[in-house]
Structure formats: structure tokens, C-alpha cells
PDB file of C-alpha atoms in Angstrom:
ATOM      1  CA  MET F  14      -0.013   0.008   0.007  1.00  0.00           C
ATOM      2  CA  LYS F  15       2.813   2.425   0.864  1.00  0.00           C
ATOM      3  CA  GLU F  16       4.383   2.022  -2.556  1.00  0.00           C
ATOM      4  CA  HIS F  17       1.024   2.667  -4.240  1.00  0.00           C
ATOM      5  CA  ILE F  18       0.583   5.885  -2.278  1.00  0.00           C
ATOM      6  CA  LEU F  19       4.112   7.071  -3.095  1.00  0.00           C
ATOM      7  CA  ALA F  20       3.664   6.133  -6.741  1.00  0.00           C
ATOM      8  CA  ALA F  21       0.437   8.145  -6.905  1.00  0.00           C
ATOM      9  CA  LEU F  22       2.175  11.160  -5.378  1.00  0.00           C
ATOM     10  CA  ARG F  23       5.034  10.837  -7.871  1.00  0.00           C
ATOM     11  CA  GLU F  24       2.509  10.707 -10.699  1.00  0.00           C
ATOM     12  CA  GLN F  25       0.829  13.786  -9.270  1.00  0.00           C
ATOM     13  CA  ILE F  26       4.011  15.871  -9.248  1.00  0.00           C
ATOM     14  CA  ASP F  27       4.850  14.622 -12.750  1.00  0.00           C
ATOM     15  CA  ALA F  28       1.401  15.651 -14.007  1.00  0.00           C
ATOM     16  CA  TRP F  29       1.875  19.137 -12.549  1.00  0.00           C
ATOM     17  CA  GLU F  30       5.438  19.402 -13.893  1.00  0.00           C
ATOM     18  CA  ASP F  31       4.249  18.442 -17.376  1.00  0.00           C
ATOM     19  CA  LEU F  32       1.406  20.927 -17.278  1.00  0.00           C
ATOM     20  CA  LEU F  33       3.510  23.787 -15.901  1.00  0.00           C
ATOM     21  CA  ALA F  34       6.231  23.180 -18.487  1.00  0.00           C
ATOM     22  CA  GLY F  35       3.682  24.034 -21.212  1.00  0.00           C
ATOM     23  CA  PHE F  36       3.139  27.583 -19.934  1.00  0.00           C
ATOM     24  CA  GLU F  37       5.161  30.727 -20.334  1.00  0.00           C
ATOM     25  CA  ASP F  38       5.808  32.780 -17.187  1.00  0.00           C
ATOM     26  CA  ALA F  39       3.285  35.399 -18.313  1.00  0.00           C
ATOM     27  CA  GLN F  40       0.569  32.756 -18.540  1.00  0.00           C
ATOM     28  CA  ILE F  41       1.406  31.494 -15.067  1.00  0.00           C
ATOM     29  CA  THR F  42       1.032  34.881 -13.435  1.00  0.00           C
ATOM     30  CA  VAL F  43      -2.173  36.110 -15.100  1.00  0.00           C
ATOM     31  CA  PRO F  44      -5.452  35.555 -13.170  1.00  0.00           C
ATOM     32  CA  GLN F  45      -7.210  32.476 -14.492  1.00  0.00           C
ATOM     33  CA  HIS F  46     -10.742  32.665 -13.073  1.00  0.00           C
ATOM     34  CA  ASP F  47     -13.231  34.687 -11.038  1.00  0.00           C
ATOM     35  CA  SER F  48     -11.193  34.462  -7.837  1.00  0.00           C
ATOM     36  CA  GLY F  49      -8.406  36.484  -9.400  1.00  0.00           C
ATOM     37  CA  TRP F  50      -5.915  33.717  -8.684  1.00  0.00           C
ATOM     38  CA  SER F  51      -3.215  32.891 -11.216  1.00  0.00           C
ATOM     39  CA  ILE F  52      -1.606  29.498 -11.680  1.00  0.00           C
ATOM     40  CA  LYS F  53       1.262  30.858  -9.572  1.00  0.00           C
ATOM     41  CA  ASP F  54      -1.199  31.654  -6.756  1.00  0.00           C
ATOM     42  CA  GLU F  55      -2.622  28.141  -6.908  1.00  0.00           C
ATOM     43  CA  ILE F  56       0.849  26.584  -6.715  1.00  0.00           C
ATOM     44  CA  ALA F  57       1.640  28.862  -3.770  1.00  0.00           C
ATOM     45  CA  HIS F  58      -1.611  27.765  -2.133  1.00  0.00           C
ATOM     46  CA  LEU F  59      -0.730  24.093  -2.633  1.00  0.00           C
ATOM     47  CA  TYR F  60       2.732  24.719  -1.227  1.00  0.00           C
ATOM     48  CA  ALA F  61       1.393  26.452   1.889  1.00  0.00           C
ATOM     49  CA  TRP F  62      -0.908  23.531   2.664  1.00  0.00           C
ATOM     50  CA  GLN F  63       1.892  21.118   1.781  1.00  0.00           C
ATOM     51  CA  LEU F  64       3.887  22.630   4.692  1.00  0.00           C
ATOM     52  CA  ARG F  65       1.403  21.102   7.143  1.00  0.00           C
ATOM     53  CA  SER F  66       1.749  17.707   5.513  1.00  0.00           C
ATOM     54  CA  ILE F  67       5.541  17.964   5.620  1.00  0.00           C
ATOM     55  CA  ALA F  68       5.387  18.908   9.311  1.00  0.00           C
ATOM     56  CA  ARG F  69       3.325  15.828  10.063  1.00  0.00           C
ATOM     57  CA  VAL F  70       5.453  13.376   8.084  1.00  0.00           C
ATOM     58  CA  GLU F  71       8.662  14.877   9.434  1.00  0.00           C
ATOM     59  CA  ALA F  72       7.282  14.536  12.974  1.00  0.00           C
ATOM     60  CA  ALA F  73       6.601  10.880  12.279  1.00  0.00           C
ATOM     61  CA  VAL F  74      10.170  10.345  11.028  1.00  0.00           C
ATOM     62  CA  LEU F  75      11.590  12.114  14.097  1.00  0.00           C
ATOM     63  CA  ASN F  76       9.049  10.623  16.516  1.00  0.00           C
ATOM     64  CA  GLN F  77       7.951  13.996  17.859  1.00  0.00           C
ATOM     65  CA  GLU F  78       5.054  16.441  17.678  1.00  0.00           C
ATOM     66  CA  PRO F  79       4.607  18.289  14.369  1.00  0.00           C
ATOM     67  CA  ALA F  80       6.125  21.788  14.075  1.00  0.00           C
ATOM     68  CA  TYR F  81       3.413  23.424  11.999  1.00  0.00           C
ATOM     69  CA  PRO F  82       3.957  26.618   9.990  1.00  0.00           C
ATOM     70  CA  ALA F  83       3.264  29.840  11.888  1.00  0.00           C
ATOM     71  CA  TRP F  84      -0.199  30.753  10.675  1.00  0.00           C
ATOM     72  CA  PRO F  85      -2.469  33.187  12.512  1.00  0.00           C
ATOM     73  CA  ALA F  86      -3.912  31.547  15.641  1.00  0.00           C
ATOM     74  CA  ASP F  87      -7.434  32.737  14.822  1.00  0.00           C
ATOM     75  CA  LEU F  88      -7.421  30.950  11.436  1.00  0.00           C
ATOM     76  CA  ASP F  89      -7.882  27.259  12.287  1.00  0.00           C
ATOM     77  CA  PRO F  90      -6.675  25.025   9.462  1.00  0.00           C
ATOM     78  CA  GLU F  91      -8.500  22.073  11.032  1.00  0.00           C
ATOM     79  CA  MET F  92     -11.960  23.566  10.722  1.00  0.00           C
ATOM     80  CA  GLU F  93     -14.453  21.651   8.607  1.00  0.00           C
ATOM     81  CA  GLY F  94     -15.436  22.898   5.170  1.00  0.00           C
ATOM     82  CA  GLU F  95     -13.652  25.451   3.045  1.00  0.00           C
ATOM     83  CA  PRO F  96     -11.290  27.592   5.114  1.00  0.00           C
ATOM     84  CA  ASP F  97     -11.901  30.781   3.123  1.00  0.00           C
ATOM     85  CA  GLN F  98     -10.315  33.187   5.601  1.00  0.00           C
ATOM     86  CA  LEU F  99      -7.177  31.113   5.912  1.00  0.00           C
ATOM     87  CA  ASN F 100      -6.898  30.704   2.149  1.00  0.00           C
ATOM     88  CA  ALA F 101      -7.284  34.466   1.739  1.00  0.00           C
ATOM     89  CA  TRP F 102      -4.489  35.009   4.275  1.00  0.00           C
ATOM     90  CA  LEU F 103      -2.295  32.511   2.412  1.00  0.00           C
ATOM     91  CA  TYR F 104      -2.997  34.313  -0.855  1.00  0.00           C
ATOM     92  CA  GLU F 105      -1.943  37.645   0.651  1.00  0.00           C
ATOM     93  CA  THR F 106       1.149  36.040   2.174  1.00  0.00           C
ATOM     94  CA  TYR F 107       2.411  34.423  -1.021  1.00  0.00           C
ATOM     95  CA  HIS F 108       0.922  36.548  -3.821  1.00  0.00           C
ATOM     96  CA  GLN F 109       3.871  38.920  -4.253  1.00  0.00           C
ATOM     97  CA  ARG F 110       6.515  36.196  -4.409  1.00  0.00           C
ATOM     98  CA  PRO F 111       8.068  35.696  -7.842  1.00  0.00           C
ATOM     99  CA  TRP F 112       7.051  32.637  -9.849  1.00  0.00           C
ATOM    100  CA  SER F 113      10.584  31.221  -9.708  1.00  0.00           C
ATOM    101  CA  VAL F 114      10.489  31.238  -5.894  1.00  0.00           C
ATOM    102  CA  VAL F 115       6.960  29.863  -5.633  1.00  0.00           C
ATOM    103  CA  TYR F 116       7.727  27.077  -8.083  1.00  0.00           C
ATOM    104  CA  ALA F 117      11.011  26.122  -6.387  1.00  0.00           C
ATOM    105  CA  GLN F 118       9.393  26.059  -2.927  1.00  0.00           C
ATOM    106  CA  TRP F 119       6.464  23.959  -4.113  1.00  0.00           C
ATOM    107  CA  ARG F 120       8.678  21.483  -6.022  1.00  0.00           C
ATOM    108  CA  GLU F 121      11.249  21.157  -3.238  1.00  0.00           C
ATOM    109  CA  GLY F 122       8.442  20.759  -0.705  1.00  0.00           C
ATOM    110  CA  PHE F 123       6.749  18.034  -2.690  1.00  0.00           C
ATOM    111  CA  LEU F 124      10.026  16.145  -3.145  1.00  0.00           C
ATOM    112  CA  ARG F 125      10.801  16.526   0.572  1.00  0.00           C
ATOM    113  CA  LEU F 126       7.381  15.102   1.415  1.00  0.00           C
ATOM    114  CA  LEU F 127       8.102  12.086  -0.819  1.00  0.00           C
ATOM    115  CA  THR F 128      11.558  11.585   0.715  1.00  0.00           C
ATOM    116  CA  LEU F 129      10.214  11.778   4.257  1.00  0.00           C
ATOM    117  CA  ALA F 130       7.244   9.509   3.489  1.00  0.00           C
ATOM    118  CA  ALA F 131       9.578   6.852   2.052  1.00  0.00           C
ATOM    119  CA  GLN F 132      11.263   6.666   5.459  1.00  0.00           C
ATOM    120  CA  ILE F 133       8.075   5.692   7.304  1.00  0.00           C
ATOM    121  CA  PRO F 134       7.565   1.953   7.712  1.00  0.00           C
ATOM    122  CA  GLU F 135       4.342   0.812   6.001  1.00  0.00           C
ATOM    123  CA  GLN F 136       2.887  -0.456   9.266  1.00  0.00           C
ATOM    124  CA  LYS F 137       3.351   2.959  10.907  1.00  0.00           C
ATOM    125  CA  LEU F 138       1.943   4.695   7.849  1.00  0.00           C
ATOM    126  CA  LEU F 139      -1.239   2.637   7.907  1.00  0.00           C
ATOM    127  CA  ASN F 140      -1.739   2.244  11.671  1.00  0.00           C
ATOM    128  CA  ALA F 141      -4.515   4.581  12.890  1.00  0.00           C
ATOM    129  CA  GLY F 142      -3.000   4.723  16.378  1.00  0.00           C
ATOM    130  CA  ALA F 143       0.652   5.139  15.479  1.00  0.00           C
ATOM    131  CA  TYR F 144       0.759   8.914  16.189  1.00  0.00           C
ATOM    132  CA  ALA F 145      -1.365  10.377  18.973  1.00  0.00           C
ATOM    133  CA  TRP F 146      -1.317  13.839  17.402  1.00  0.00           C
ATOM    134  CA  LEU F 147      -3.283  12.449  14.434  1.00  0.00           C
ATOM    135  CA  GLU F 148      -6.141  11.669  16.785  1.00  0.00           C
ATOM    136  CA  GLY F 149      -6.811   8.162  15.557  1.00  0.00           C
ATOM    137  CA  HIS F 150      -6.140   8.754  11.875  1.00  0.00           C
ATOM    138  CA  PRO F 151      -3.383   6.968   9.961  1.00  0.00           C
ATOM    139  CA  LEU F 152      -0.505   9.017   8.566  1.00  0.00           C
ATOM    140  CA  ALA F 153      -1.396   7.648   5.112  1.00  0.00           C
ATOM    141  CA  LEU F 154      -4.402  10.020   5.133  1.00  0.00           C
ATOM    142  CA  VAL F 155      -2.014  12.984   5.243  1.00  0.00           C
ATOM    143  CA  LEU F 156      -0.381  11.776   2.062  1.00  0.00           C
ATOM    144  CA  LEU F 157      -3.690  10.959   0.420  1.00  0.00           C
ATOM    145  CA  ALA F 158      -5.046  14.404   1.338  1.00  0.00           C
ATOM    146  CA  THR F 159      -2.002  15.989  -0.325  1.00  0.00           C
ATOM    147  CA  TYR F 160      -2.691  13.968  -3.438  1.00  0.00           C
ATOM    148  CA  ASP F 161      -6.390  14.835  -3.404  1.00  0.00           C
ATOM    149  CA  HIS F 162      -5.747  18.544  -2.890  1.00  0.00           C
ATOM    150  CA  HIS F 163      -3.314  18.697  -5.792  1.00  0.00           C
ATOM    151  CA  GLN F 164      -5.699  16.630  -7.962  1.00  0.00           C
ATOM    152  CA  GLU F 165      -8.623  18.907  -7.171  1.00  0.00           C
ATOM    153  CA  HIS F 166      -6.669  21.995  -8.270  1.00  0.00           C
ATOM    154  CA  LEU F 167      -5.257  20.196 -11.322  1.00  0.00           C
ATOM    155  CA  GLU F 168      -8.710  19.177 -12.508  1.00  0.00           C
ATOM    156  CA  LYS F 169     -10.111  22.693 -12.030  1.00  0.00           C
ATOM    157  CA  LEU F 170      -7.163  24.165 -13.932  1.00  0.00           C
ATOM    158  CA  LEU F 171      -7.474  21.688 -16.787  1.00  0.00           C
ATOM    159  CA  ALA F 172     -11.175  22.419 -17.040  1.00  0.00           C
ATOM    160  CA  ARG F 173     -10.428  26.121 -17.507  1.00  0.00           C
ATOM    161  CA  LEU F 174      -7.870  25.635 -20.280  1.00  0.00           C
ATOM    162  CA  PRO F 175      -8.921  26.069 -23.881  1.00  0.00           C
ATOM    163  CA  LYS F 176      -9.648  22.785 -25.634  1.00  0.00           C
TER     164      LYS F 176
END
């Protein structure tokens, strides 16, 4: 199961890399839809959320509590539903960064997540009680959520592209 999850994540980054390679920088930084977000903004958004996944997987490798990114205390990333206020804050935080920086951070983060995840024994990855700070959820769900989040944004982006 672990290898299937890692393979899916590798396929996900490859799909994004292939898609992004087909754009010029100007296309990546122009707003793509009603939200005013560009492809760069979406990649920055994915990277910001990826930081939480990295913190969790790194904590598992080091056998310690996760060191989450310093986000505003009043914006709870664990709340149910769409965290609009937090996503707006993330947009404001990352929007002015150049594409080259956003892309490098996202790519390096994704690869770091894969490297860390490969270090987790499969039993620990799948065991719902392996890490108390996951409150009964298996660490595999963190990886699957990262995949799902990237897939959701990829599908929306592909749907907006001219046929």
C-alpha cells in the first residue's frame, strides 16, 4: 500500500510538472478565473498547505510532535469545510513572491514530502493509532489528502484551459 501511495504522489508531481512546463511565465502569473488567482497563486496555495503535511510526516520520522507553519492563531486550518479566511491570508502572504520562488518552494516541498514519506515503515503509515497527534487517523491520510488537494486543483485548472 505504501508504494502505491508514493507512486500516486510521484505521478501527481509529474502531471503538474508536465502541465507547468507548457506555460510561459506570463501565462502562469495572469489571473485564471473569477477568484483572481493565477496558476502561480494556486501553486503557492498548494505549497502552503503542503507545509502542514511535511510537518506531520517529518514529525513521524523524528518521533515527535509536528512543528506546523506559523499561521495566525485565529485561522484554524483544522476547521471543517472550506477555510476561506485562511486561504485568503495565504493568498496575501504568497501573492507577491516571484514565480521562480513559488515554483522552487512547491517542487522542493513536494520532493521533501516524498523523501520523508519513504522513510516511514508501511505499518506505521497505515496504523490509525501510530501517532497520537493524528487523533486516531493513519498518517497515510495525510499523504492521500495531499494527493487529493493537488488533484482537485489540477482538474479545475485543466477544465479552464482552452480545448
